[in-house]
Amino acid sequence: MTKRFKKIAVICAVTTMASLLSTGVSAISGTAEISGAKITYSNIIYKTSANAKTNITGDNSGNRGSVSVSGSYSYVNTDTLIVTTTGSGDAGQGGASISFTAPKKCNSVKLVSNHSASYNGQNWSAPNVTNIR
Amino acid sequence: MKNLRYIAILLLIAFIFVGCQKDIGFPDETTNTDNTGTPITSVDEITFPTEKILHWAVPDMYRISTDHIILLNQALVDQGCDFSVDFVSLPFEEYASTLQSTNNIDIAFSGFCTETYSNCELIRNNYFRPLDDYLSDESELLNHYSVKQWKSVSVDGKIYTVPNTYATDGGVSFVFNNEYFTKEEIENFDMNFHSIRDMLGVPTQKDGFSDLIYLIDEFMFSRLDDNLCERGFVFSEDSGSINTIFSDTSSVDFFRTLNEFYKKGYINYNLSLYMNNIDSCKKLLESRSFKVYVTNGELSELNNISDSVTVKTTQPVIHSRVSGSTGIAADSKYADEAFTLLTLVYTDPDILKYLVLDDPEDTDSSRYIDEMIIGSNHFSGGTEGMKEFYDNDVKESLFLGFNADFSKSSDMAAEVYKICYDNLDIWKSENFEDELDRVKKLLAEAGADEVASEINSQFEKYKKAE
């Protein structure tokens, strides 16, 4: 990575975070490592939608590692104040993601996500990552 | 030197995150999901200004800082109160059961209803103290709300909780693209969904254009006829009876009309009653590629095309809504003080601000989750004129004050709800009548008639007792 690109990347990161903050997004993210493979996971909740992701970056041999993400998303209808909870899951090589959208007249309440990864016989998990808008 | 600059920038990023976490409510990864039934007091060490401390139970997504609790209690003392308040955070997922097993609660959020649970169960289990004795004609709290709002939270003829004004009551909006209709045609529209049939004309059948956009999700279509729908059962304002969405005449008519519009080609996008059509709809709306748009709720999606459309909205109807309300625990030692506190919170913004604002001096800093749990939208929506709005502009449902008790047939009711939910999109079927018969059979087998009969019988008793 060239120095110029690094600088642009840093500026982009700052811009993205500032943008996230100004829009009131609630985000949880983290990283981990197993057998030298880097895992990143995130759980983001917006006023009317949410998503969660797990990614793994393995070595250059083509072994990407397997990951999964599952979660439950709760939203509230602002007319009836009835809360609905819905679930979803995804698994794959290298990356997995789930996303939710609340119906009209509904606001996000909570996203609980479970992340896991396997690489070269080693396992990692982050259960019950709980995010409230 | 350059590396130092990068480190400085990274530190700045970290600083931004840490510095902003508290203000915008970023939770950390250790957000408490304790479900052992032990209350988690929000503060460990606060010197309360009074000996008497009230405890207010809230679900764990409500967050109030220690600083705000201190400021709130000081403000209460300044108002002459001889009590303070602390908050007890309970797990959202097991809120009702944990609340019932937690001692020393004085004020409690009553919990949210779901499609298979009603917080009326808590009330019917005598968790809350009736407020009727406190709500005398002179009561500031009583007079803060319309009689209709109080009726919306009454259970079996008594009031146990304070209405939650974060919830809104609005009508259904019919949005006409002015390019396709004369003023007279729009003025003569009778606010009946089925009457759109006479206005849509020849189907356009062009890519990227849908004659009709319908954006009312799931069971909320019942509002087209002013009806409430709960657990797949429609409370019909016309007939005064309660039936499943596949037996209620107005609901079946709605499905038939939607089926007809779909077959004729008036709906030219992937409409589903379940959800997730907002983006498709927004694109069609923004490019004004529609004739009629039917929706409920706020209309911010029309901001850029407001000059090109005419909106007609039905009169709002208020239905029973105990979900999300707040009351006084029946075994509270400090019921009088609790009522005083509720009165102050809901009628005095200078007290309320500590409970719902990130910054008490910035009235734009409210968080909707906190407002929703405390039960006031004073800072985000405004409560000025609220009482008059309900008194003058909102129609009272025939079923206002009635809360069906599904607990006597809960398994059957849950199965009926599932069948109704799973078949919401049968209006897309090639042969709708066959599909309707199939679903009706399923519902009959699941005991829908028995549940309906039980609920209708409850309503008859309610009317007699009223």
Coordinates of C-alpha atoms in Angstrom, one line a residue:
Chain A
M1 CA 0.0 0.0 0.0
T2 CA 1.5 3.3 -1.0
K3 CA 1.8 6.1 1.6
R4 CA -0.5 8.3 -0.4
F5 CA -3.1 5.5 -0.4
K6 CA -2.7 4.9 3.4
K7 CA -3.3 8.6 3.9
I8 CA -6.5 8.5 1.8
A9 CA -7.6 5.4 3.7
V10 CA -7.2 7.1 7.0
I11 CA -9.1 10.2 5.8
C12 CA -11.9 8.0 4.5
A13 CA -12.1 6.2 7.8
V14 CA -12.4 9.5 9.7
T15 CA -15.0 10.7 7.2
T16 CA -17.0 7.4 7.5
M17 CA -17.0 7.5 11.3
A18 CA -17.9 11.2 11.4
S19 CA -20.8 10.4 9.0
L20 CA -21.9 7.4 11.2
L21 CA -21.8 9.6 14.3
S22 CA -23.8 12.5 12.7
T23 CA -26.5 10.1 11.5
G24 CA -26.9 8.6 15.0
V25 CA -26.0 5.1 13.9
S26 CA -25.3 2.7 16.7
A27 CA -22.4 0.4 15.8
I28 CA -20.5 -2.4 17.5
S29 CA -17.5 -3.9 15.8
G30 CA -14.5 -5.9 16.7
T31 CA -11.6 -8.0 15.4
A32 CA -10.0 -11.3 16.4
E33 CA -7.4 -13.6 15.1
I34 CA -7.2 -17.4 14.8
S35 CA -4.2 -19.3 13.2
G36 CA -3.1 -16.0 11.7
A37 CA -6.4 -15.3 10.0
K38 CA -8.0 -11.9 10.8
I39 CA -11.6 -11.9 11.7
T40 CA -13.8 -8.8 11.7
Y41 CA -17.4 -8.6 12.9
S42 CA -19.9 -5.8 13.1
N43 CA -23.4 -5.2 14.4
I44 CA -25.0 -2.0 13.2
I45 CA -28.4 -0.6 13.9
Y46 CA -30.1 2.3 12.2
K47 CA -33.5 3.9 13.0
T48 CA -35.3 1.6 10.6
S49 CA -32.9 -1.1 9.6
A50 CA -29.9 -3.1 10.9
N51 CA -27.2 -5.5 9.7
A52 CA -24.5 -7.8 11.1
K53 CA -21.5 -9.2 9.3
T54 CA -18.6 -11.6 10.0
N55 CA -15.6 -11.7 7.7
I56 CA -12.3 -13.6 7.8
T57 CA -9.1 -13.0 5.8
G58 CA -7.0 -16.1 5.6
D59 CA -3.6 -16.6 4.0
N60 CA -2.8 -16.3 0.4
S61 CA -3.2 -20.0 -0.3
G62 CA -6.9 -19.6 -1.1
N63 CA -8.0 -21.0 2.2
R64 CA -10.4 -18.2 3.3
G65 CA -12.0 -19.9 6.3
S66 CA -15.6 -20.3 7.0
V67 CA -17.8 -17.9 8.9
S68 CA -21.4 -17.5 10.0
V69 CA -23.6 -14.8 11.4
S70 CA -27.1 -15.1 12.8
G71 CA -29.3 -12.7 14.7
S72 CA -32.6 -11.4 15.9
Y73 CA -33.9 -8.0 15.2
S74 CA -36.7 -6.3 17.1
Y75 CA -38.7 -3.3 15.9
V76 CA -41.7 -1.5 17.3
N77 CA -44.7 -0.2 15.4
T78 CA -45.2 3.4 16.4
D79 CA -48.9 3.2 15.9
T80 CA -49.7 0.1 18.0
L81 CA -46.5 -0.1 20.1
I82 CA -46.4 -3.8 19.3
V83 CA -42.9 -5.2 19.1
T84 CA -42.0 -7.8 16.5
T85 CA -38.8 -9.9 16.5
T86 CA -37.5 -11.5 13.4
G87 CA -34.5 -13.7 12.8
S88 CA -32.0 -14.5 10.1
G89 CA -28.7 -16.3 9.5
D90 CA -26.0 -16.7 6.9
A91 CA -22.8 -18.7 6.5
G92 CA -20.1 -18.8 3.9
Q93 CA -16.4 -18.9 3.0
G94 CA -14.7 -15.6 3.8
G95 CA -17.8 -13.6 4.7
A96 CA -21.4 -13.7 5.9
S97 CA -24.0 -11.1 6.5
I98 CA -27.6 -10.5 7.5
S99 CA -29.7 -7.4 7.2
F100 CA -33.1 -6.4 8.4
T101 CA -35.5 -3.6 7.5
A102 CA -38.4 -2.4 9.6
P103 CA -41.8 -1.8 8.0
K104 CA -43.1 1.7 7.5
K105 CA -44.2 3.3 10.8
C106 CA -41.8 1.1 12.7
N107 CA -38.5 1.9 14.5
S108 CA -35.6 -0.4 15.4
V109 CA -35.3 -1.5 18.9
K110 CA -32.6 -4.1 19.2
L111 CA -30.2 -6.3 17.2
V112 CA -28.7 -9.3 18.8
S113 CA -26.1 -11.1 16.6
N114 CA -24.0 -14.2 17.0
H115 CA -20.7 -14.4 15.0
S116 CA -18.5 -17.4 14.5
A117 CA -15.5 -18.4 12.4
S118 CA -13.3 -21.5 11.7
Y119 CA -9.9 -21.6 10.2
N120 CA -7.3 -24.4 10.0
G121 CA -9.2 -26.3 12.7
Q122 CA -9.5 -23.4 15.1
N123 CA -12.8 -21.9 16.1
W124 CA -13.8 -18.5 17.3
S125 CA -17.2 -17.1 18.3
A126 CA -18.8 -13.9 19.6
P127 CA -22.3 -14.8 20.9
N128 CA -25.1 -12.4 21.9
V129 CA -23.5 -9.2 20.6
T130 CA -26.3 -6.8 21.7
N131 CA -26.9 -3.5 20.1
I132 CA -29.7 -1.1 21.0
R133 CA -30.5 1.9 18.8
Chain B
M1 CA 7.4 12.1 11.4
K2 CA 4.8 10.8 9.0
N3 CA 4.2 7.8 11.2
L4 CA 3.6 10.1 14.2
R5 CA 1.1 12.0 12.1
Y6 CA -0.8 8.7 11.4
I7 CA -0.7 7.7 15.1
A8 CA -2.1 11.2 16.0
I9 CA -4.9 10.7 13.5
L10 CA -5.7 7.2 14.8
L11 CA -5.7 8.6 18.4
L12 CA -8.1 11.3 17.2
I13 CA -10.4 8.6 15.7
A14 CA -10.3 6.8 19.1
F15 CA -11.0 10.0 20.9
I16 CA -14.0 10.8 18.6
F17 CA -15.5 7.4 19.4
V18 CA -14.9 7.4 23.1
G19 CA -16.0 11.0 23.4
C20 CA -19.2 10.5 21.5
Q21 CA -20.2 7.2 23.0
K22 CA -22.1 8.6 25.9
D23 CA -23.8 11.3 24.0
I24 CA -25.3 9.2 21.2
G25 CA -25.8 6.1 23.3
F26 CA -23.3 3.8 21.7
P27 CA -23.6 0.6 23.8
D28 CA -20.4 -1.3 24.6
E29 CA -20.1 -5.0 23.9
T30 CA -20.8 -5.8 27.4
T31 CA -24.3 -4.4 27.2
N32 CA -26.1 -6.2 30.0
T33 CA -28.3 -9.0 28.9
D34 CA -28.6 -10.5 32.4
N35 CA -31.8 -12.6 32.5
T36 CA -31.4 -14.0 35.9
G37 CA -34.2 -11.9 37.3
T38 CA -31.9 -9.8 39.3
P39 CA -32.6 -6.1 38.8
I40 CA -29.6 -4.1 37.7
T41 CA -29.6 -0.8 39.3
S42 CA -28.3 1.8 36.9
V43 CA -26.1 3.5 39.6
D44 CA -24.0 2.0 42.3
E45 CA -23.1 5.0 44.3
I46 CA -25.3 8.0 44.3
T47 CA -26.0 10.2 47.3
F48 CA -29.7 10.7 47.0
P49 CA -31.0 14.0 48.4
T50 CA -33.9 12.4 50.3
E51 CA -34.4 9.3 52.4
K52 CA -37.4 8.2 50.4
I53 CA -36.3 6.7 47.1
L54 CA -38.7 5.5 44.4
H55 CA -37.7 2.7 42.0
W56 CA -38.8 2.9 38.4
A57 CA -38.5 -0.3 36.4
V58 CA -37.6 0.0 32.7
P59 CA -36.4 -2.4 30.0
D60 CA -32.6 -2.6 29.5
M61 CA -32.6 -0.5 26.3
Y62 CA -33.6 2.6 28.4
R63 CA -30.4 4.4 29.4
I64 CA -30.1 7.3 31.7
S65 CA -26.8 8.6 32.9
T66 CA -25.8 8.9 36.6
D67 CA -25.4 12.7 36.0
H68 CA -29.0 12.9 34.8
I69 CA -30.3 11.0 37.7
I70 CA -28.5 13.4 40.1
L71 CA -29.8 16.4 38.2
L72 CA -33.3 14.9 38.1
N73 CA -33.4 14.3 41.8
Q74 CA -32.1 17.8 42.5
A75 CA -34.8 19.2 40.3
L76 CA -37.4 17.2 42.2
V77 CA -36.2 18.5 45.5
D78 CA -36.2 22.1 44.1
Q79 CA -39.9 21.5 43.2
G80 CA -40.5 20.6 46.9
C81 CA -40.6 16.8 46.5
D82 CA -39.5 14.8 49.6
F83 CA -38.5 11.8 47.4
S84 CA -35.9 10.8 44.9
V85 CA -36.0 8.3 42.1
D86 CA -33.7 5.6 40.8
F87 CA -34.1 3.3 37.8
V88 CA -34.1 -0.5 37.7
S89 CA -33.1 -2.0 34.4
L90 CA -34.7 -5.3 33.5
P91 CA -34.0 -7.6 30.5
F92 CA -36.1 -6.7 27.5
E93 CA -36.7 -10.3 26.5
E94 CA -38.1 -11.4 29.8
Y95 CA -39.4 -8.1 31.0
A96 CA -42.8 -9.1 32.3
S97 CA -41.6 -12.2 34.3
T98 CA -38.6 -10.4 35.7
L99 CA -40.7 -7.4 36.7
Q100 CA -43.1 -9.6 38.6
S101 CA -40.3 -11.3 40.5
T102 CA -38.5 -8.0 41.4
N103 CA -39.3 -6.4 44.7
N104 CA -39.5 -2.7 45.8
I105 CA -40.7 -1.4 42.4
D106 CA -42.8 1.8 42.7
I107 CA -43.3 2.8 39.1
A108 CA -43.0 0.4 36.1
F109 CA -43.1 0.5 32.4
S110 CA -45.8 -2.0 31.6
G111 CA -43.9 -3.7 28.7
F112 CA -44.5 -4.0 25.0
C113 CA -47.1 -6.2 23.5
T114 CA -46.2 -8.7 20.8
E115 CA -48.3 -10.6 18.4
T116 CA -48.5 -13.4 21.0
Y117 CA -48.3 -11.5 24.3
S118 CA -50.4 -8.7 25.8
N119 CA -49.2 -6.7 28.8
C120 CA -52.8 -6.6 29.9
E121 CA -51.9 -10.0 31.5
L122 CA -49.7 -8.0 34.0
I123 CA -52.6 -5.7 34.7
R124 CA -55.1 -8.6 35.1
N125 CA -52.6 -10.3 37.5
N126 CA -53.0 -7.2 39.7
Y127 CA -49.5 -6.0 39.2
F128 CA -50.6 -2.3 38.8
R129 CA -52.6 -0.1 41.2
P130 CA -55.7 1.4 39.6
L131 CA -55.2 5.1 39.1
D132 CA -58.8 6.1 39.1
D133 CA -58.8 7.4 42.7
Y134 CA -55.9 9.7 41.8
L135 CA -57.5 11.0 38.6
S136 CA -59.9 13.4 40.2
D137 CA -61.2 16.3 38.1
E138 CA -58.5 18.6 39.6
S139 CA -55.7 16.2 38.6
E140 CA -53.2 17.9 36.4
L141 CA -52.3 14.5 34.9
L142 CA -55.9 13.7 34.1
N143 CA -56.4 17.0 32.3
H144 CA -53.1 16.6 30.4
Y145 CA -54.7 14.0 28.2
S146 CA -58.0 13.6 26.3
V147 CA -60.6 11.3 27.8
K148 CA -60.2 9.2 24.6
Q149 CA -56.5 8.7 25.5
W150 CA -57.3 7.6 29.0
K151 CA -59.9 5.2 27.6
S152 CA -57.3 3.8 25.3
V153 CA -55.3 2.5 28.3
S154 CA -58.2 1.3 30.4
V155 CA -58.5 -2.4 31.1
D156 CA -61.8 -3.9 32.2
G157 CA -63.2 -0.5 32.9
K158 CA -60.3 0.8 35.1
I159 CA -57.3 2.9 34.4
Y160 CA -54.0 1.5 35.6
T161 CA -51.4 3.2 33.4
V162 CA -50.6 6.5 31.8
P163 CA -51.0 6.7 27.9
N164 CA -47.8 6.6 25.9
T165 CA -47.8 9.7 23.6
Y166 CA -44.8 8.5 21.7
A167 CA -47.3 6.4 19.8
T168 CA -49.1 8.2 17.1
D169 CA -52.6 8.0 15.7
G170 CA -52.8 9.0 12.1
G171 CA -55.1 8.2 9.2
V172 CA -54.4 6.5 5.9
S173 CA -53.2 8.8 3.1
F174 CA -54.2 8.6 -0.5
V175 CA -51.6 10.5 -2.6
F176 CA -52.7 11.4 -6.1
N177 CA -50.3 12.3 -8.8
N178 CA -51.8 15.6 -10.2
E179 CA -50.6 14.8 -13.7
Y180 CA -53.3 12.1 -14.0
F181 CA -56.3 13.5 -12.1
T182 CA -58.4 16.7 -12.2
K183 CA -59.0 18.6 -9.0
E184 CA -62.6 17.6 -9.2
E185 CA -61.8 13.9 -9.4
I186 CA -59.6 14.1 -6.4
E187 CA -62.1 16.2 -4.4
N188 CA -64.8 13.7 -5.2
F189 CA -62.7 10.7 -4.0
D190 CA -64.6 9.1 -1.2
M191 CA -61.6 7.9 0.8
N192 CA -62.5 4.3 0.0
F193 CA -59.7 2.1 -1.2
H194 CA -62.0 0.2 -3.6
S195 CA -63.0 3.5 -5.3
I196 CA -59.4 3.8 -6.7
R197 CA -60.6 1.2 -9.2
D198 CA -62.7 3.8 -11.0
M199 CA -59.9 6.3 -11.2
L200 CA -56.9 4.3 -12.4
G201 CA -58.2 4.0 -16.0
V202 CA -56.2 1.9 -18.5
P203 CA -53.3 0.1 -16.9
T204 CA -50.1 1.9 -18.0
Q205 CA -48.0 -1.3 -18.1
K206 CA -44.7 0.4 -18.6
D207 CA -41.4 -0.6 -17.0
G208 CA -40.5 1.7 -14.1
F209 CA -44.1 2.8 -13.7
S210 CA -46.7 1.5 -11.3
D211 CA -50.3 2.9 -11.4
L212 CA -50.7 2.0 -7.8
I213 CA -48.1 2.1 -5.0
Y214 CA -49.3 0.5 -1.8
L215 CA -47.2 0.9 1.3
I216 CA -49.0 -0.3 4.4
D217 CA -47.3 -3.2 5.9
E218 CA -48.6 -6.5 7.3
F219 CA -51.9 -6.3 9.1
M220 CA -52.1 -2.5 9.1
F221 CA -54.3 -2.7 5.9
S222 CA -57.2 -3.0 8.4
R223 CA -56.8 0.8 9.0
L224 CA -58.2 1.4 5.5
D225 CA -61.5 0.6 7.1
D226 CA -60.6 2.2 10.5
N227 CA -60.3 -1.3 12.0
L228 CA -57.9 -2.7 14.5
C229 CA -56.2 -6.0 13.8
E230 CA -54.7 -8.0 16.6
R231 CA -53.2 -11.4 16.3
G232 CA -54.9 -11.9 12.9
F233 CA -58.3 -10.9 14.2
V234 CA -60.0 -7.8 12.8
F235 CA -62.1 -5.7 15.2
S236 CA -64.7 -4.5 12.7
E237 CA -66.1 -1.0 13.2
D238 CA -68.8 -1.8 10.6
S239 CA -70.2 -5.0 12.1
G240 CA -69.1 -4.6 15.7
S241 CA -67.8 -8.1 15.6
I242 CA -64.4 -9.8 15.6
N243 CA -63.2 -12.3 13.0
T244 CA -60.0 -13.4 11.3
I245 CA -58.7 -11.4 8.4
F246 CA -59.9 -14.2 6.1
S247 CA -63.4 -14.1 7.5
D248 CA -63.9 -10.4 8.1
T249 CA -65.8 -9.0 5.1
S250 CA -63.9 -5.8 4.7
S251 CA -60.5 -7.6 4.9
V252 CA -61.5 -10.2 2.3
D253 CA -62.8 -7.4 0.1
F254 CA -59.4 -5.7 0.4
F255 CA -57.6 -8.9 -0.6
R256 CA -60.0 -9.3 -3.6
T257 CA -59.4 -5.7 -4.7
L258 CA -55.7 -6.0 -4.4
N259 CA -55.8 -9.3 -6.4
E260 CA -57.9 -7.6 -9.1
F261 CA -55.4 -4.6 -9.3
Y262 CA -52.5 -7.0 -9.5
K263 CA -54.1 -9.0 -12.3
K264 CA -55.0 -6.0 -14.3
G265 CA -51.4 -4.8 -14.1
Y266 CA -51.9 -1.7 -11.9
I267 CA -49.2 -3.0 -9.5
N268 CA -46.0 -3.1 -11.4
Y269 CA -43.4 -3.8 -8.8
N270 CA -42.7 -6.6 -6.3
L271 CA -45.4 -5.6 -3.7
S272 CA -45.6 -7.8 -0.6
L273 CA -47.6 -7.1 2.5
Y274 CA -44.7 -8.3 4.6
M275 CA -42.3 -5.4 4.2
N276 CA -39.2 -4.2 2.5
N277 CA -40.8 -2.4 -0.4
I278 CA -39.8 1.0 0.8
D279 CA -36.8 1.4 -1.5
S280 CA -38.8 0.3 -4.6
C281 CA -41.6 2.6 -3.6
K282 CA -39.3 5.5 -3.0
K283 CA -37.7 5.2 -6.5
L284 CA -41.2 5.2 -8.1
L285 CA -42.3 8.1 -6.0
E286 CA -39.2 10.2 -6.6
S287 CA -39.6 9.8 -10.4
R288 CA -43.4 10.5 -10.1
S289 CA -43.9 7.1 -11.8
F290 CA -47.3 6.4 -10.3
K291 CA -50.9 7.5 -10.3
V292 CA -52.0 6.7 -6.7
Y293 CA -50.0 6.1 -3.6
V294 CA -51.6 4.6 -0.5
T295 CA -49.8 4.7 2.7
N296 CA -49.9 5.5 6.4
G297 CA -47.6 7.4 8.7
E298 CA -45.5 10.4 8.0
L299 CA -45.0 11.4 4.4
S300 CA -41.4 12.6 4.3
E301 CA -40.9 10.6 1.1
L302 CA -43.1 13.2 -0.6
N303 CA -40.8 16.1 0.3
N304 CA -39.3 16.4 -3.2
I305 CA -42.6 16.0 -5.1
S306 CA -45.0 17.8 -2.8
D307 CA -46.0 20.3 -5.6
S308 CA -46.9 17.5 -7.9
V309 CA -49.3 15.6 -5.7
T310 CA -52.5 16.0 -3.7
V311 CA -52.9 14.2 -0.4
K312 CA -56.1 13.1 1.2
T313 CA -55.9 11.6 4.6
T314 CA -58.7 9.7 6.5
Q315 CA -59.7 10.8 9.9
P316 CA -57.5 9.2 12.6
V317 CA -59.1 6.6 14.8
I318 CA -58.0 5.8 18.4
H319 CA -57.9 2.2 19.5
S320 CA -57.1 0.5 22.7
R321 CA -53.3 0.7 23.3
V322 CA -52.0 -0.5 26.7
S323 CA -48.7 -1.5 25.2
G324 CA -45.8 0.8 26.4
S325 CA -47.8 2.6 29.1
T326 CA -46.5 3.2 32.6
G327 CA -48.1 2.7 36.0
I328 CA -47.7 2.4 39.7
A329 CA -46.9 -1.0 41.2
A330 CA -49.8 -2.3 43.4
D331 CA -47.5 -3.0 46.3
S332 CA -45.6 0.3 46.2
K333 CA -45.2 1.8 49.6
Y334 CA -44.9 5.2 48.0
A335 CA -48.0 5.3 45.7
D336 CA -48.8 8.9 46.4
E337 CA -45.3 10.0 45.7
A338 CA -45.2 7.8 42.6
F339 CA -48.3 9.5 41.3
T340 CA -46.8 12.9 42.0
L341 CA -43.7 11.9 40.1
L342 CA -45.7 10.6 37.1
T343 CA -47.6 13.9 37.1
L344 CA -44.4 15.9 37.0
V345 CA -42.7 13.8 34.4
Y346 CA -45.6 14.0 31.9
T347 CA -46.7 17.6 32.5
D348 CA -43.4 19.4 33.2
P349 CA -40.8 19.4 30.4
D350 CA -38.2 20.7 32.9
I351 CA -38.5 17.4 34.7
L352 CA -39.0 15.2 31.6
K353 CA -35.9 16.6 30.0
Y354 CA -33.6 14.7 32.3
L355 CA -35.3 11.4 31.4
V356 CA -35.2 11.6 27.6
L357 CA -32.6 14.1 26.4
D358 CA -28.9 13.4 25.9
D359 CA -28.2 17.0 26.8
P360 CA -30.9 18.5 29.1
E361 CA -30.2 21.9 27.7
D362 CA -30.5 20.8 24.1
T363 CA -34.2 20.1 23.3
D364 CA -33.2 18.5 20.0
S365 CA -31.1 15.8 21.7
S366 CA -33.9 13.3 22.4
R367 CA -33.5 9.6 21.7
Y368 CA -36.6 7.8 20.5
I369 CA -36.0 4.7 22.5
D370 CA -35.9 6.6 25.7
E371 CA -38.9 8.7 24.7
M372 CA -40.8 5.5 23.8
I373 CA -40.1 3.9 27.1
I374 CA -40.8 6.9 29.3
G375 CA -43.9 7.5 27.2
S376 CA -43.7 11.0 25.9
N377 CA -42.8 12.5 22.6
H378 CA -42.8 16.1 24.0
F379 CA -39.4 16.9 22.6
S380 CA -39.5 15.1 19.3
G381 CA -43.1 15.5 18.3
G382 CA -44.6 18.0 20.7
T383 CA -47.5 17.6 23.0
E384 CA -48.9 21.1 22.6
G385 CA -52.4 20.8 21.2
M386 CA -52.3 17.0 21.8
K387 CA -55.4 16.9 24.0
E388 CA -57.4 19.2 21.6
F389 CA -56.3 17.0 18.7
Y390 CA -57.7 13.9 20.3
D391 CA -60.8 15.7 21.6
N392 CA -61.7 17.3 18.2
D393 CA -60.0 15.4 15.4
V394 CA -59.7 11.8 16.4
K395 CA -62.6 9.3 16.0
E396 CA -63.2 6.9 18.9
S397 CA -63.1 3.2 18.0
L398 CA -66.2 1.2 18.8
F399 CA -63.8 -1.1 20.7
L400 CA -62.0 1.6 22.6
G401 CA -61.4 0.4 26.1
F402 CA -61.9 -3.2 25.2
N403 CA -58.9 -5.5 25.5
A404 CA -59.4 -9.0 24.2
D405 CA -58.0 -11.7 26.6
F406 CA -56.5 -14.4 24.3
S407 CA -55.0 -16.2 27.3
K408 CA -58.0 -18.6 27.6
S409 CA -57.2 -19.9 24.1
S410 CA -53.6 -18.9 23.7
D411 CA -52.4 -22.0 21.8
M412 CA -55.2 -21.8 19.3
A413 CA -54.8 -18.0 19.0
A414 CA -51.1 -18.4 18.3
E415 CA -51.7 -21.0 15.6
V416 CA -54.4 -18.8 14.1
Y417 CA -52.1 -15.8 14.1
K418 CA -49.4 -17.9 12.4
I419 CA -51.7 -19.0 9.6
C420 CA -52.9 -15.5 9.0
Y421 CA -49.4 -14.1 8.9
D422 CA -48.1 -16.9 6.7
N423 CA -50.8 -16.3 4.1
L424 CA -50.8 -12.5 4.0
D425 CA -49.7 -12.6 0.4
I426 CA -52.4 -14.9 -1.1
W427 CA -53.9 -11.9 -2.8
K428 CA -51.2 -12.5 -5.4
S429 CA -52.6 -15.9 -6.3
E430 CA -53.9 -16.7 -9.8
N431 CA -57.0 -18.2 -8.2
F432 CA -57.6 -16.1 -5.1
E433 CA -60.9 -17.7 -4.2
D434 CA -59.4 -21.2 -4.1
E435 CA -56.5 -20.0 -1.9
L436 CA -59.0 -18.2 0.4
D437 CA -60.9 -21.5 0.8
R438 CA -57.7 -23.3 1.6
V439 CA -56.7 -20.8 4.3
K440 CA -60.2 -20.8 5.7
K441 CA -60.0 -24.6 6.1
L442 CA -56.6 -24.3 7.9
L443 CA -58.1 -21.7 10.2
A444 CA -61.1 -23.8 11.0
E445 CA -58.9 -26.7 11.8
A446 CA -56.8 -24.5 14.1
G447 CA -59.9 -23.4 16.0
A448 CA -60.3 -19.9 14.7
D449 CA -64.0 -20.0 15.1
E450 CA -63.7 -20.9 18.8
V451 CA -61.2 -18.1 19.4
A452 CA -63.4 -15.6 17.6
S453 CA -66.5 -16.8 19.5
E454 CA -64.6 -16.4 22.8
I455 CA -63.4 -12.9 22.0
N456 CA -66.8 -11.8 20.7
S457 CA -68.4 -13.1 23.9
Q458 CA -65.8 -11.1 25.9
F459 CA -66.8 -8.0 24.0
E460 CA -70.5 -8.5 24.6
K461 CA -69.8 -8.8 28.3
Y462 CA -67.6 -5.7 28.2
K463 CA -70.4 -3.7 26.5
K464 CA -72.9 -4.8 29.1
A465 CA -70.6 -3.9 32.0
E466 CA -69.6 -0.5 30.5

